[in-house]
């Protein structure tokens, strides 16, 4: 049901209702007024930001802090908090004055594997993978307050993940399978040797970052870690906050949860446990892990019943306590179509390879296409060219040739490569690079998508966005991958980007039941 939210003017008189809130939103606002920590499970498109703004207005005599992950979201939220006593900040901006400012220009330089190799004299056949793993593992370490970098902070290169996931091809002879096992065992040993070199290197990088007289670049997570380790009291006179609104709490990492759970003031955690798609990056999903009173937001303002029913199939498979409802005035439809229907605004895929395919299709139709993930696409083409030239590097450093890539693409663990290799085989790397040059880079300008007739993005990149019409690529419907909850959550995110029309070539229920 929809209720009324009344405002009061300066004289304390009740004014005309300005915003209609659902009963669930009103309940969330009322819970916040009790000034006790709780979590609000907000399903896709259910007016989360509006509810947070109403909480800030309901507590306008108290000083609040809204925390988000990136500056863009914080800036937009601050506009919604106009006229309240709530300040929108990122975690890093909160830490910067006391801990980040001292690093000055060292924060302006971007660390990369090539710089690490040169600075620390990293050599050998696998120098690229060693330096890359060192940087990634350091990033994971910095999201903790552990004393030293250890095996638990390891972030394996994609090449090693592929090797660890290898399974024998039972269609081959026993002799061939035995040989494949021997080769895989050798590759595993290489990966562990890479780890043995990468972790001490990560510790060296950390030590050099912390050295006061060093000119070594510093990442922003270093001073956030230092801030959290100092155990700040956000209710003290230094900060003066009386409550915290923690947005997108399902994507919280260990440091962020350490900061908020240590506070004596109430924290209102808001998010959707089923939109947690960054566990591989260290997210801990506060919406699922914290034992707090809970209230839901289930009525979506984004789409109609058809899209809600389609998304609810995934939520049910995830064991969700809540399912999506919609407003009676909202209309939407779900279409079964293997091809992208004319006029579709966004094509959402699982992988960059499929994003490239969707981009090429759009350019053929003569439409202006915006692409997210161009950096990763160009990285693939660069590494492919090196491998083709007999100098495997980057993500393909542990392969010997393009033939090895093609063979690996036929396996389950390497299936993501198949689209890439098919595209290279069909068009050639030169044509793909030219096409990517014609596409608009959505990552460079967050507003450029507004001028594009079509947007080609991954489901990860599309999180937080919405489009009038959406087509889902088939790579989101892999039955074996959909056995895992993370893949189900990714599909749920993708489906709920649609406002009016959702088209897809496959059905979640058909695909998963067929695999049962």
mmCIF file of N, CA, C and O in Angstrom, residues 286-337:
data_model
loop_
_atom_site.group_PDB
_atom_site.id
_atom_site.type_symbol
_atom_site.label_atom_id
_atom_site.label_comp_id
_atom_site.label_asym_id
_atom_site.label_seq_id
_atom_site.Cartn_x
_atom_site.Cartn_y
_atom_site.Cartn_z
ATOM 1 N N UNK A 286 27.185 -7.486 4.297
ATOM 2 C CA UNK A 286 26.672 -7.158 5.625
ATOM 3 C C UNK A 286 25.188 -7.470 5.747
ATOM 4 O O UNK A 286 24.703 -7.791 6.828
ATOM 5 N N UNK A 287 24.469 -7.413 4.627
ATOM 6 C CA UNK A 287 23.029 -7.662 4.683
ATOM 7 C C UNK A 287 22.727 -9.106 5.068
ATOM 8 O O UNK A 287 21.666 -9.405 5.625
ATOM 9 N N UNK A 288 23.643 -10.003 4.777
ATOM 10 C CA UNK A 288 23.438 -11.407 5.122
ATOM 11 C C UNK A 288 24.128 -11.779 6.432
ATOM 12 O O UNK A 288 23.654 -12.648 7.166
ATOM 13 N N UNK A 289 25.239 -11.108 6.755
ATOM 14 C CA UNK A 289 26.053 -11.546 7.893
ATOM 15 C C UNK A 289 25.684 -10.895 9.221
ATOM 16 O O UNK A 289 25.906 -11.489 10.286
ATOM 17 N N UNK A 290 25.145 -9.680 9.200
ATOM 18 C CA UNK A 290 24.870 -8.978 10.452
ATOM 19 C C UNK A 290 23.545 -9.423 11.071
ATOM 20 O O UNK A 290 22.503 -9.448 10.405
ATOM 21 N N UNK A 291 23.598 -9.768 12.349
ATOM 22 C CA UNK A 291 22.405 -10.202 13.074
ATOM 23 C C UNK A 291 21.735 -8.981 13.697
ATOM 24 O O UNK A 291 22.025 -8.598 14.832
ATOM 25 N N UNK A 292 20.859 -8.351 12.910
ATOM 26 C CA UNK A 292 20.185 -7.126 13.342
ATOM 27 C C UNK A 292 18.695 -7.202 12.991
ATOM 28 O O UNK A 292 18.308 -7.972 12.100
ATOM 29 N N UNK A 293 17.862 -6.404 13.671
ATOM 30 C CA UNK A 293 16.463 -6.314 13.250
ATOM 31 C C UNK A 293 16.403 -5.906 11.771
ATOM 32 O O UNK A 293 17.239 -5.139 11.301
ATOM 33 N N UNK A 294 15.418 -6.408 11.063
ATOM 34 C CA UNK A 294 15.372 -6.206 9.617
ATOM 35 C C UNK A 294 13.993 -5.758 9.165
ATOM 36 O O UNK A 294 12.967 -6.201 9.698
ATOM 37 N N UNK A 295 13.976 -4.880 8.177
ATOM 38 C CA UNK A 295 12.726 -4.473 7.546
ATOM 39 C C UNK A 295 12.941 -4.449 6.035
ATOM 40 O O UNK A 295 14.027 -4.077 5.577
ATOM 41 N N UNK A 296 11.939 -4.853 5.242
ATOM 42 C CA UNK A 296 12.158 -4.954 3.797
ATOM 43 C C UNK A 296 11.565 -3.791 3.004
ATOM 44 O O UNK A 296 10.656 -3.084 3.474
ATOM 45 N N UNK A 297 12.088 -3.613 1.798
ATOM 46 C CA UNK A 297 11.457 -2.807 0.759
ATOM 47 C C UNK A 297 11.286 -3.737 -0.433
ATOM 48 O O UNK A 297 12.277 -4.188 -1.018
ATOM 49 N N UNK A 298 10.054 -4.048 -0.794
ATOM 50 C CA UNK A 298 9.812 -5.033 -1.850
ATOM 51 C C UNK A 298 9.016 -4.489 -3.037
ATOM 52 O O UNK A 298 8.941 -5.148 -4.072
ATOM 53 N N UNK A 299 8.424 -3.307 -2.899
ATOM 54 C CA UNK A 299 7.622 -2.749 -3.992
ATOM 55 C C UNK A 299 8.508 -1.938 -4.923
ATOM 56 O O UNK A 299 9.014 -0.872 -4.562
ATOM 57 N N UNK A 300 8.695 -2.436 -6.140
ATOM 58 C CA UNK A 300 9.582 -1.777 -7.100
ATOM 59 C C UNK A 300 8.848 -0.687 -7.862
ATOM 60 O O UNK A 300 7.722 -0.886 -8.330
ATOM 61 N N UNK A 301 9.501 0.452 -7.988
ATOM 62 C CA UNK A 301 8.978 1.569 -8.772
ATOM 63 C C UNK A 301 9.548 1.542 -10.194
ATOM 64 O O UNK A 301 9.217 2.407 -11.002
ATOM 65 N N UNK A 302 10.392 0.560 -10.512
ATOM 66 C CA UNK A 302 11.132 0.556 -11.772
ATOM 67 C C UNK A 302 10.394 -0.139 -12.896
ATOM 68 O O UNK A 302 10.417 0.308 -14.045
ATOM 69 N N UNK A 303 9.746 -1.272 -12.594
ATOM 70 C CA UNK A 303 9.159 -2.092 -13.654
ATOM 71 C C UNK A 303 7.803 -2.637 -13.224
ATOM 72 O O UNK A 303 7.359 -2.440 -12.089
ATOM 73 N N UNK A 304 7.140 -3.337 -14.169
ATOM 74 C CA UNK A 304 5.839 -3.915 -13.912
ATOM 75 C C UNK A 304 5.913 -5.377 -13.506
ATOM 76 O O UNK A 304 6.978 -5.943 -13.294
ATOM 77 N N UNK A 305 4.731 -6.015 -13.451
ATOM 78 C CA UNK A 305 4.635 -7.366 -12.898
ATOM 79 C C UNK A 305 5.398 -8.410 -13.702
ATOM 80 O O UNK A 305 5.979 -9.349 -13.145
ATOM 81 N N UNK A 306 5.433 -8.262 -15.038
ATOM 82 C CA UNK A 306 6.092 -9.282 -15.865
ATOM 83 C C UNK A 306 7.579 -9.395 -15.536
ATOM 84 O O UNK A 306 8.109 -10.505 -15.367
ATOM 85 N N UNK A 307 8.257 -8.268 -15.446
ATOM 86 C CA UNK A 307 9.684 -8.289 -15.095
ATOM 87 C C UNK A 307 9.867 -8.764 -13.654
ATOM 88 O O UNK A 307 10.790 -9.538 -13.354
ATOM 89 N N UNK A 308 8.983 -8.323 -12.756
ATOM 90 C CA UNK A 308 9.070 -8.758 -11.360
ATOM 91 C C UNK A 308 8.927 -10.273 -11.250
ATOM 92 O O UNK A 308 9.695 -10.935 -10.538
ATOM 93 N N UNK A 309 7.966 -10.841 -11.957
ATOM 94 C CA UNK A 309 7.771 -12.295 -11.908
ATOM 95 C C UNK A 309 9.001 -13.032 -12.428
ATOM 96 O O UNK A 309 9.404 -14.066 -11.883
ATOM 97 N N UNK A 310 9.586 -12.500 -13.499
ATOM 98 C CA UNK A 310 10.769 -13.130 -14.079
ATOM 99 C C UNK A 310 11.944 -13.090 -13.100
ATOM 100 O O UNK A 310 12.650 -14.087 -12.924
ATOM 101 N N UNK A 311 12.155 -11.945 -12.464
ATOM 102 C CA UNK A 311 13.241 -11.816 -11.486
ATOM 103 C C UNK A 311 12.965 -12.643 -10.234
ATOM 104 O O UNK A 311 13.896 -13.176 -9.609
ATOM 105 N N UNK A 312 11.698 -12.771 -9.866
ATOM 106 C CA UNK A 312 11.330 -13.534 -8.669
ATOM 107 C C UNK A 312 11.683 -15.012 -8.797
ATOM 108 O O UNK A 312 11.913 -15.695 -7.789
ATOM 109 N N UNK A 313 11.725 -15.525 -10.031
ATOM 110 C CA UNK A 313 12.146 -16.909 -10.221
ATOM 111 C C UNK A 313 13.573 -17.106 -9.719
ATOM 112 O O UNK A 313 13.894 -18.131 -9.107
ATOM 113 N N UNK A 314 14.424 -16.120 -9.961
ATOM 114 C CA UNK A 314 15.811 -16.199 -9.504
ATOM 115 C C UNK A 314 15.881 -16.004 -7.991
ATOM 116 O O UNK A 314 16.605 -16.723 -7.292
ATOM 117 N N UNK A 315 15.121 -15.036 -7.474
ATOM 118 C CA UNK A 315 15.109 -14.808 -6.028
ATOM 119 C C UNK A 315 14.650 -16.054 -5.278
ATOM 120 O O UNK A 315 15.206 -16.406 -4.232
ATOM 121 N N UNK A 316 13.643 -16.734 -5.818
ATOM 122 C CA UNK A 316 13.146 -17.949 -5.168
ATOM 123 C C UNK A 316 14.228 -19.023 -5.144
ATOM 124 O O UNK A 316 14.410 -19.730 -4.143
ATOM 125 N N UNK A 317 14.962 -19.140 -6.247
ATOM 126 C CA UNK A 317 16.040 -20.125 -6.313
ATOM 127 C C UNK A 317 17.162 -19.789 -5.335
ATOM 128 O O UNK A 317 17.879 -20.676 -4.878
ATOM 129 N N UNK A 318 17.313 -18.511 -5.018
ATOM 130 C CA UNK A 318 18.316 -18.071 -4.049
ATOM 131 C C UNK A 318 17.839 -18.226 -2.606
ATOM 132 O O UNK A 318 18.583 -17.950 -1.663
ATOM 133 N N UNK A 319 16.574 -18.633 -2.436
ATOM 134 C CA UNK A 319 16.030 -18.788 -1.095
ATOM 135 C C UNK A 319 15.712 -17.473 -0.419
ATOM 136 O O UNK A 319 15.743 -17.375 0.811
ATOM 137 N N UNK A 320 15.394 -16.452 -1.215
ATOM 138 C CA UNK A 320 15.118 -15.127 -0.663
ATOM 139 C C UNK A 320 13.895 -15.129 0.250
ATOM 140 O O UNK A 320 12.879 -15.770 -0.044
ATOM 141 N N UNK A 321 14.007 -14.387 1.348
ATOM 142 C CA UNK A 321 12.859 -14.217 2.245
ATOM 143 C C UNK A 321 11.789 -13.337 1.618
ATOM 144 O O UNK A 321 10.624 -13.381 2.005
ATOM 145 N N UNK A 322 12.206 -12.504 0.662
ATOM 146 C CA UNK A 322 11.305 -11.526 0.075
ATOM 147 C C UNK A 322 11.264 -11.669 -1.445
ATOM 148 O O UNK A 322 12.248 -12.049 -2.069
ATOM 149 N N UNK A 323 10.111 -11.353 -2.020
ATOM 150 C CA UNK A 323 9.958 -11.327 -3.470
ATOM 151 C C UNK A 323 9.473 -9.949 -3.890
ATOM 152 O O UNK A 323 8.908 -9.191 -3.085
ATOM 153 N N UNK A 324 9.695 -9.618 -5.145
ATOM 154 C CA UNK A 324 9.340 -8.298 -5.662
ATOM 155 C C UNK A 324 7.843 -8.143 -5.877
ATOM 156 O O UNK A 324 7.161 -9.046 -6.371
ATOM 157 N N UNK A 325 7.349 -6.976 -5.501
ATOM 158 C CA UNK A 325 5.999 -6.533 -5.838
ATOM 159 C C UNK A 325 6.126 -5.284 -6.702
ATOM 160 O O UNK A 325 7.213 -4.702 -6.812
ATOM 161 N N UNK A 326 5.027 -4.849 -7.303
ATOM 162 C CA UNK A 326 5.080 -3.665 -8.155
ATOM 163 C C UNK A 326 3.867 -2.777 -7.902
ATOM 164 O O UNK A 326 2.890 -3.189 -7.276
ATOM 165 N N UNK A 327 3.938 -1.558 -8.409
ATOM 166 C CA UNK A 327 2.795 -0.656 -8.375
ATOM 167 C C UNK A 327 1.816 -1.046 -9.484
ATOM 168 O O UNK A 327 2.227 -1.399 -10.592
ATOM 169 N N UNK A 328 0.527 -0.989 -9.231
ATOM 170 C CA UNK A 328 -0.463 -1.360 -10.253
ATOM 171 C C UNK A 328 -0.335 -0.548 -11.543
ATOM 172 O O UNK A 328 -0.673 -1.033 -12.624
ATOM 173 N N UNK A 329 0.176 0.671 -11.436
ATOM 174 C CA UNK A 329 0.282 1.542 -12.612
ATOM 175 C C UNK A 329 1.453 1.185 -13.519
ATOM 176 O O UNK A 329 1.522 1.645 -14.668
ATOM 177 N N UNK A 330 2.384 0.358 -13.032
ATOM 178 C CA UNK A 330 3.570 0.019 -13.819
ATOM 179 C C UNK A 330 3.266 -1.118 -14.798
ATOM 180 O O UNK A 330 2.627 -2.095 -14.442
ATOM 181 N N UNK A 331 3.751 -0.964 -16.019
ATOM 182 C CA UNK A 331 3.556 -1.979 -17.055
ATOM 183 C C UNK A 331 4.914 -2.403 -17.606
ATOM 184 O O UNK A 331 5.799 -1.574 -17.826
ATOM 185 N N UNK A 332 5.079 -3.678 -17.849
ATOM 186 C CA UNK A 332 6.292 -4.187 -18.477
ATOM 187 C C UNK A 332 5.972 -5.506 -19.154
ATOM 188 O O UNK A 332 4.918 -6.103 -18.923
ATOM 189 N N UNK A 333 6.903 -5.951 -19.995
ATOM 190 C CA UNK A 333 6.715 -7.252 -20.638
ATOM 191 C C UNK A 333 8.059 -7.948 -20.795
ATOM 192 O O UNK A 333 9.117 -7.303 -20.850
ATOM 193 N N UNK A 334 7.997 -9.266 -20.850
ATOM 194 C CA UNK A 334 9.183 -10.094 -21.049
ATOM 195 C C UNK A 334 9.021 -10.841 -22.360
ATOM 196 O O UNK A 334 7.998 -11.495 -22.588
ATOM 197 N N UNK A 335 10.014 -10.712 -23.235
ATOM 198 C CA UNK A 335 9.959 -11.334 -24.556
ATOM 199 C C UNK A 335 11.026 -12.415 -24.667
ATOM 200 O O UNK A 335 12.110 -12.279 -24.124
ATOM 201 N N UNK A 336 10.710 -13.490 -25.398
ATOM 202 C CA UNK A 336 11.704 -14.515 -25.702
ATOM 203 C C UNK A 336 12.262 -14.231 -27.095
ATOM 204 O O UNK A 336 11.540 -14.334 -28.089
ATOM 205 N N UNK A 337 13.513 -13.834 -27.155
ATOM 206 C CA UNK A 337 14.141 -13.490 -28.429
ATOM 207 C C UNK A 337 15.634 -13.767 -28.358
ATOM 208 O O UNK A 337 16.327 -13.248 -27.491
#
